[in-house]
PDB file of C-alpha atoms and ligand atoms in Angstrom:
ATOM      1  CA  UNK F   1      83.968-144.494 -32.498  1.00  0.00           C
ATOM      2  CA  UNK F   2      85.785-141.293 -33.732  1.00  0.00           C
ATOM      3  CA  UNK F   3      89.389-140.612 -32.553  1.00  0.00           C
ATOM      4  CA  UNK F   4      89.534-137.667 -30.079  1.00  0.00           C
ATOM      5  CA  UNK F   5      92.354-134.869 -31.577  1.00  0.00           C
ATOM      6  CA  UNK F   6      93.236-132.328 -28.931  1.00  0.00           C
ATOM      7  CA  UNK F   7      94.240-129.197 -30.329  1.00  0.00           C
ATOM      8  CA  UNK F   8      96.497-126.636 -28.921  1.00  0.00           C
ATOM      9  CA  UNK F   9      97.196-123.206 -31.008  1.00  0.00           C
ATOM     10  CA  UNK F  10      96.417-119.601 -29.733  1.00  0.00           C
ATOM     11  CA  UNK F  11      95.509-118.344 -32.930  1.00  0.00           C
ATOM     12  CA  UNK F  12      91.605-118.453 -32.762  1.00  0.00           C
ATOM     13  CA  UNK F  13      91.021-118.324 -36.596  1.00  0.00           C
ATOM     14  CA  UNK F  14      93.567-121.315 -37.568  1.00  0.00           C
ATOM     15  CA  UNK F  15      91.975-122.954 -34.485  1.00  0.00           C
ATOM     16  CA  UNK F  16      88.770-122.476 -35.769  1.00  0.00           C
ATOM     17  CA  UNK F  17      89.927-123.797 -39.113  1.00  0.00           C
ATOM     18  CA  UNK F  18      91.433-126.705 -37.719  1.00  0.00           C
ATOM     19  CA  UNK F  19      88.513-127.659 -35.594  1.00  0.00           C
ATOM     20  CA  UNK F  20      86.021-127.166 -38.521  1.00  0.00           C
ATOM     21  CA  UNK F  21      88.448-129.483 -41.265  1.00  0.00           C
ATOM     22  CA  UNK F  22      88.776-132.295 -38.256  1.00  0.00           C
ATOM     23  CA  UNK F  23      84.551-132.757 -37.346  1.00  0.00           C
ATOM     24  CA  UNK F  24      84.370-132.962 -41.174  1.00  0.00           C
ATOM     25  CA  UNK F  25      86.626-135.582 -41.716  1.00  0.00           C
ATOM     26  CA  UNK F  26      84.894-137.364 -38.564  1.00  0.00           C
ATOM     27  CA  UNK F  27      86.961-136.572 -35.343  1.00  0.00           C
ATOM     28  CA  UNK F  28      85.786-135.601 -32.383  1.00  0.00           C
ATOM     29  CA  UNK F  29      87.828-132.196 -31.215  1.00  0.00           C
ATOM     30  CA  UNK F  30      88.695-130.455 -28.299  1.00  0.00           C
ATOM     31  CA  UNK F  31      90.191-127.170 -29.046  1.00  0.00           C
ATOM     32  CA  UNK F  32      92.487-125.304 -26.375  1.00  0.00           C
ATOM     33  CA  UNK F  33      94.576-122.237 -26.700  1.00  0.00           C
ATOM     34  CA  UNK F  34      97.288-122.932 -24.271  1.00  0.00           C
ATOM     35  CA  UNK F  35      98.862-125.501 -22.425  1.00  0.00           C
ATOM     36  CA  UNK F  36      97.803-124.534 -19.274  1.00  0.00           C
ATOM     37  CA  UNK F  37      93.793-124.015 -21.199  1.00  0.00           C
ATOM     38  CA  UNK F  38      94.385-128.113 -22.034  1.00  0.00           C
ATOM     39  CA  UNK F  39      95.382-128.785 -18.723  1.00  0.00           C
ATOM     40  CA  UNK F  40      91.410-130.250 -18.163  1.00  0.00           C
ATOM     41  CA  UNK F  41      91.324-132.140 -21.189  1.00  0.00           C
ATOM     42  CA  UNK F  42      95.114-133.513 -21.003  1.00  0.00           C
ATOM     43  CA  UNK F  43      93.668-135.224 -17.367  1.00  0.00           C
ATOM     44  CA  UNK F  44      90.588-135.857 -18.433  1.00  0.00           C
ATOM     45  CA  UNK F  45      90.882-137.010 -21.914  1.00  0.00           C
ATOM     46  CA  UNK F  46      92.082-139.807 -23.600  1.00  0.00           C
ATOM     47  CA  UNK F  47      93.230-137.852 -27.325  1.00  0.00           C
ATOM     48  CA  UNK F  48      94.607-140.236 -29.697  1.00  0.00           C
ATOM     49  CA  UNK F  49      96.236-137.390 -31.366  1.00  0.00           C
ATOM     50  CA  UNK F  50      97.442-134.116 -30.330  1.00  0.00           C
ATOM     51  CA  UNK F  51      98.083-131.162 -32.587  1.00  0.00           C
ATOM     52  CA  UNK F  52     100.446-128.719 -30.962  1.00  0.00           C
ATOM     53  CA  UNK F  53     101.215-125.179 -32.858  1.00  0.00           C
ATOM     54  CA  UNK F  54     105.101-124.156 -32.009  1.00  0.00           C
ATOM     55  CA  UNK F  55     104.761-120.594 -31.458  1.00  0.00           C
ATOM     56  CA  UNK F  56     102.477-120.275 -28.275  1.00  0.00           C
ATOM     57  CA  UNK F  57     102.324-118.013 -25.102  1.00  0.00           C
ATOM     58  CA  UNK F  58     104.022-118.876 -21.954  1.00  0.00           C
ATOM     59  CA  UNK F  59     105.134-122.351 -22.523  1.00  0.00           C
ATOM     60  CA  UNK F  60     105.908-123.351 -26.405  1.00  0.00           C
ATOM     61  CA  UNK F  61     104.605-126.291 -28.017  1.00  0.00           C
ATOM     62  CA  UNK F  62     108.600-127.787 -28.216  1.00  0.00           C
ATOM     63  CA  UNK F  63     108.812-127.532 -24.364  1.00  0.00           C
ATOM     64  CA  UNK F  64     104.375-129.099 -24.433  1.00  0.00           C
ATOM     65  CA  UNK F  65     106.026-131.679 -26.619  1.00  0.00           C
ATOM     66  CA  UNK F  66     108.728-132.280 -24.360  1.00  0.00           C
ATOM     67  CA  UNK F  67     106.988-132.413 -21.191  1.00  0.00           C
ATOM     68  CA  UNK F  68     104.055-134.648 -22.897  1.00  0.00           C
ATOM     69  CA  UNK F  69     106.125-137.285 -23.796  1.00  0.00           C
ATOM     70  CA  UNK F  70     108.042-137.516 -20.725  1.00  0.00           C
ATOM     71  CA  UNK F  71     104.772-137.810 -18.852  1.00  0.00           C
ATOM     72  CA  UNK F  72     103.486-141.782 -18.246  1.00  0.00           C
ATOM     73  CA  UNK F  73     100.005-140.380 -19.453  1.00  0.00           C
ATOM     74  CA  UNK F  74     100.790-138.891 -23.132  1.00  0.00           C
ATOM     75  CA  UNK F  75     104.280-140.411 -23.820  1.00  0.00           C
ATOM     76  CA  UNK F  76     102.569-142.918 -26.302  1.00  0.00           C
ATOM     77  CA  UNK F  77      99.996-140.149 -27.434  1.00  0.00           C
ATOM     78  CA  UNK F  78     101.259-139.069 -31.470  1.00  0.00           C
ATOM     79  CA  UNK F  79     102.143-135.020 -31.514  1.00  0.00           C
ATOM     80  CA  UNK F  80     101.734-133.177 -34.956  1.00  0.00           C
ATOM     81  CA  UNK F  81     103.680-129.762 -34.827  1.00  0.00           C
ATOM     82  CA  UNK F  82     102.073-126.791 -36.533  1.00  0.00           C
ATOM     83  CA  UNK F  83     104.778-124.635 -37.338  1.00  0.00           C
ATOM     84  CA  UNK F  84     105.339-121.572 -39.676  1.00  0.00           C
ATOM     85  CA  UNK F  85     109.175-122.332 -39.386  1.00  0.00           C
ATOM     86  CA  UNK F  86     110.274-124.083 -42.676  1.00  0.00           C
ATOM     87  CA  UNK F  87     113.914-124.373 -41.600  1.00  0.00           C
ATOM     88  CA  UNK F  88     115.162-127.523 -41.333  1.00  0.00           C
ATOM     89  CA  UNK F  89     116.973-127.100 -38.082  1.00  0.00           C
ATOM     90  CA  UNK F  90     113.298-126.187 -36.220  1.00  0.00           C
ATOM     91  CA  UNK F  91     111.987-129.692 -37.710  1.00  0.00           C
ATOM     92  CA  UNK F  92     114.305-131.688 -36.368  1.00  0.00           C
ATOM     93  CA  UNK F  93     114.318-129.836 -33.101  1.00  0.00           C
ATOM     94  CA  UNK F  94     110.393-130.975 -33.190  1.00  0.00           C
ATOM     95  CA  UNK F  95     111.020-134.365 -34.288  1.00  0.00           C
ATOM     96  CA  UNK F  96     114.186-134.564 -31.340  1.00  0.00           C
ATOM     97  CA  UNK F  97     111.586-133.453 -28.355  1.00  0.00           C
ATOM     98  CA  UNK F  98     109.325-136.482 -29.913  1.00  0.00           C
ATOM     99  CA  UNK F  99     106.945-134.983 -32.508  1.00  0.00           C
ATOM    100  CA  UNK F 100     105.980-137.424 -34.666  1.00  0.00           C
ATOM    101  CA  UNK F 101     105.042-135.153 -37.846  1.00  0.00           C
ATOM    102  CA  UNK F 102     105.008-131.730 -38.294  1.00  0.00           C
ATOM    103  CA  UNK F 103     103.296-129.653 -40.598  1.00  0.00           C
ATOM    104  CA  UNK F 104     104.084-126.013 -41.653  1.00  0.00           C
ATOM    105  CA  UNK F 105     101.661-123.106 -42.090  1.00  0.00           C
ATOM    106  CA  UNK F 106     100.138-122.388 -44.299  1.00  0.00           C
ATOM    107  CA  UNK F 107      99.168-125.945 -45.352  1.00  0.00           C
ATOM    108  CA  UNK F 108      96.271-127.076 -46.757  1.00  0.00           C
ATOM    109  CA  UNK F 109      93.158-129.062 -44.934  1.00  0.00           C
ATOM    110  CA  UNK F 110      94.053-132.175 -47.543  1.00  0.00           C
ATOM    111  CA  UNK F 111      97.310-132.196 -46.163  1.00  0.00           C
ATOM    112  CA  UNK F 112      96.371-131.910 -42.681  1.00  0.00           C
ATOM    113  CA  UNK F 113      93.974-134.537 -42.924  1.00  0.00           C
ATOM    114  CA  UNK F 114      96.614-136.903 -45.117  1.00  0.00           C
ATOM    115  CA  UNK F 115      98.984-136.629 -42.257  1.00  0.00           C
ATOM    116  CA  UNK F 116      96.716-137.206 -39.036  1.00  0.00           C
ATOM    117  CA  UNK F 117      95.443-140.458 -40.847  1.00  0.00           C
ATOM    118  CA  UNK F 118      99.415-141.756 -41.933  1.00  0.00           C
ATOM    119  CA  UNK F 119     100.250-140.785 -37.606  1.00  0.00           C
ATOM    120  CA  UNK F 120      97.108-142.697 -36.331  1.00  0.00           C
ATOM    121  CA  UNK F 121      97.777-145.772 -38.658  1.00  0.00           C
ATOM    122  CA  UNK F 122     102.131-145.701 -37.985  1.00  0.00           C
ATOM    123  CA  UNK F 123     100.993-145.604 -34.262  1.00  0.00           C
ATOM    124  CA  UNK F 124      97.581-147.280 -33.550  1.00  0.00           C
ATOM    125  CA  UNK F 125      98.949-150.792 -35.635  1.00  0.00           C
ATOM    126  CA  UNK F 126      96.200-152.766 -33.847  1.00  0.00           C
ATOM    127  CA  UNK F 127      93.561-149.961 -35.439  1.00  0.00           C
ATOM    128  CA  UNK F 128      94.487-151.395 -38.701  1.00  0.00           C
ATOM    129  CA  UNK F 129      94.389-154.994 -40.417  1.00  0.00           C
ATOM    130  CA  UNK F 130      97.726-155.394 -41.197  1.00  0.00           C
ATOM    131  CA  UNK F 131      99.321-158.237 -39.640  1.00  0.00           C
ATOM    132  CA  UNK F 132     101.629-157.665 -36.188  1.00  0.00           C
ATOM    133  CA  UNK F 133     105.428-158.781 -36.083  1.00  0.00           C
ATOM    134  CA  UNK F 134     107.492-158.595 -33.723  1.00  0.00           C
ATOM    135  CA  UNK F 135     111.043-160.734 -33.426  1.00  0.00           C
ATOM    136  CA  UNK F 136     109.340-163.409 -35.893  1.00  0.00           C
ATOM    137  CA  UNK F 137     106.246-163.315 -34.264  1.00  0.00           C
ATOM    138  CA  UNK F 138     103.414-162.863 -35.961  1.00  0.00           C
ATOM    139  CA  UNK F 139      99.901-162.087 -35.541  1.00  0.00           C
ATOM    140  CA  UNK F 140      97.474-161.799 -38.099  1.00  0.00           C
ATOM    141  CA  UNK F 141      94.415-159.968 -37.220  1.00  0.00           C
ATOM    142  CA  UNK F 142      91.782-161.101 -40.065  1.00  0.00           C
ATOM    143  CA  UNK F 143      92.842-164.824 -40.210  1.00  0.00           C
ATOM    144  CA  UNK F 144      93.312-164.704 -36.142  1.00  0.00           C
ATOM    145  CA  UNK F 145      96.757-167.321 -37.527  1.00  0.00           C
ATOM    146  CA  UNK F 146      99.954-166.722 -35.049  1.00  0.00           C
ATOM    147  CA  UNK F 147     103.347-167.958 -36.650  1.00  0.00           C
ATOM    148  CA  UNK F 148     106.695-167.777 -35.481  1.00  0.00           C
ATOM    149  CA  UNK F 149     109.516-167.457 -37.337  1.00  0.00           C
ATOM    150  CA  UNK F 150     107.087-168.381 -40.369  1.00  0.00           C
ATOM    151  CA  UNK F 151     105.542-171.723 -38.722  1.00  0.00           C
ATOM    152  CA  UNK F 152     102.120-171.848 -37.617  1.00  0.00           C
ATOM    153  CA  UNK F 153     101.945-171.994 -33.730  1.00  0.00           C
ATOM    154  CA  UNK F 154      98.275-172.678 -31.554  1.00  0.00           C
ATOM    155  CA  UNK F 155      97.902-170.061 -28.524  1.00  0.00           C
ATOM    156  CA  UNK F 156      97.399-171.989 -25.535  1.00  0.00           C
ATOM    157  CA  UNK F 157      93.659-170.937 -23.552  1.00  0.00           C
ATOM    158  CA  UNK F 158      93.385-170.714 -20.129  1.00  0.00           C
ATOM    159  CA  UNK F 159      92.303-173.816 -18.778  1.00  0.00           C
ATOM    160  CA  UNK F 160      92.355-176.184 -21.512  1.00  0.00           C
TER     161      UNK F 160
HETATM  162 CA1   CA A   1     100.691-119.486 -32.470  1.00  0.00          CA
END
């Protein structure tokens, strides 16, 4: 199944360009121009990634990002920034309301594409086969072995 990437930028060619680059590399896309335009989608939709462009109509994408992840539907969901601000004090204003990456214009669609993949794997970890830990427990996904604190441990079933 391909991850879902709702994208939010007013610009239609750069949204264009961003939808094109994404159902090439696989994704499925749903392309909005404003917050309230994604309105459907964000109720609807289940992205696993949302790219949100800073300078937009009405509502910006710092105050989307904001209101996204203090909302029990999206809080979890990963927010890229698209931003043609390269000053340092805008990124961490991004990465402060919750962004998890930002990337600034122009960029390139390698670069895009490098950075959606490195979000998806830091915050899908079960979409990956690396091995889970958490306070010394461990779960390892290809062997299906739990440890904890390094010793092997056998999950009780249900009935048995
Ligand atoms: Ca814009």
């Amino acid at each position: 199944m391909s991850s879902k990437i709702l994208i939010i930028e007013d610009e239609f060619a750069i949204r264009e360009m961003l939808t094109f680059v994404l159902e090439q590399n696989g994704y499925s896309v749903i392309a909005k121009e404003s917050y309230n335009d994604a309105q459907q989608a964000l109720l609807h939709e289940s992205p696993a990634l949302i790219i949100l462009d800073w300078m937009l109509p009405n509502m910006s994408g710092i105050q989307i990002a904001k209101k996204l992840k203090q909302s029990d539907s999206h809080k979890s969901t990963p927010i890229i920034m698209l931003t043609a601000k390269s000053e340092e004090d805008d990124k961490i204003q991004g990465l402060e309301v919750g962004a998890d990456d930002y990337i600034t214009k122009p960029f390139s669609p390698k670069e895009l594409i490098a950075r959606i993949k490195a979000v998806l794997r830091r915050t899908q970890p079960t979409a990956t086969d690396d091995p889970i830990e958490i306070v010394g427990l461990r779960l390892d996904p290809i062997s299906h072995r739990v440890t904890v604190d390094g010793k092997e441990t056998a999950l009780r079933s249900n009935g048995i």
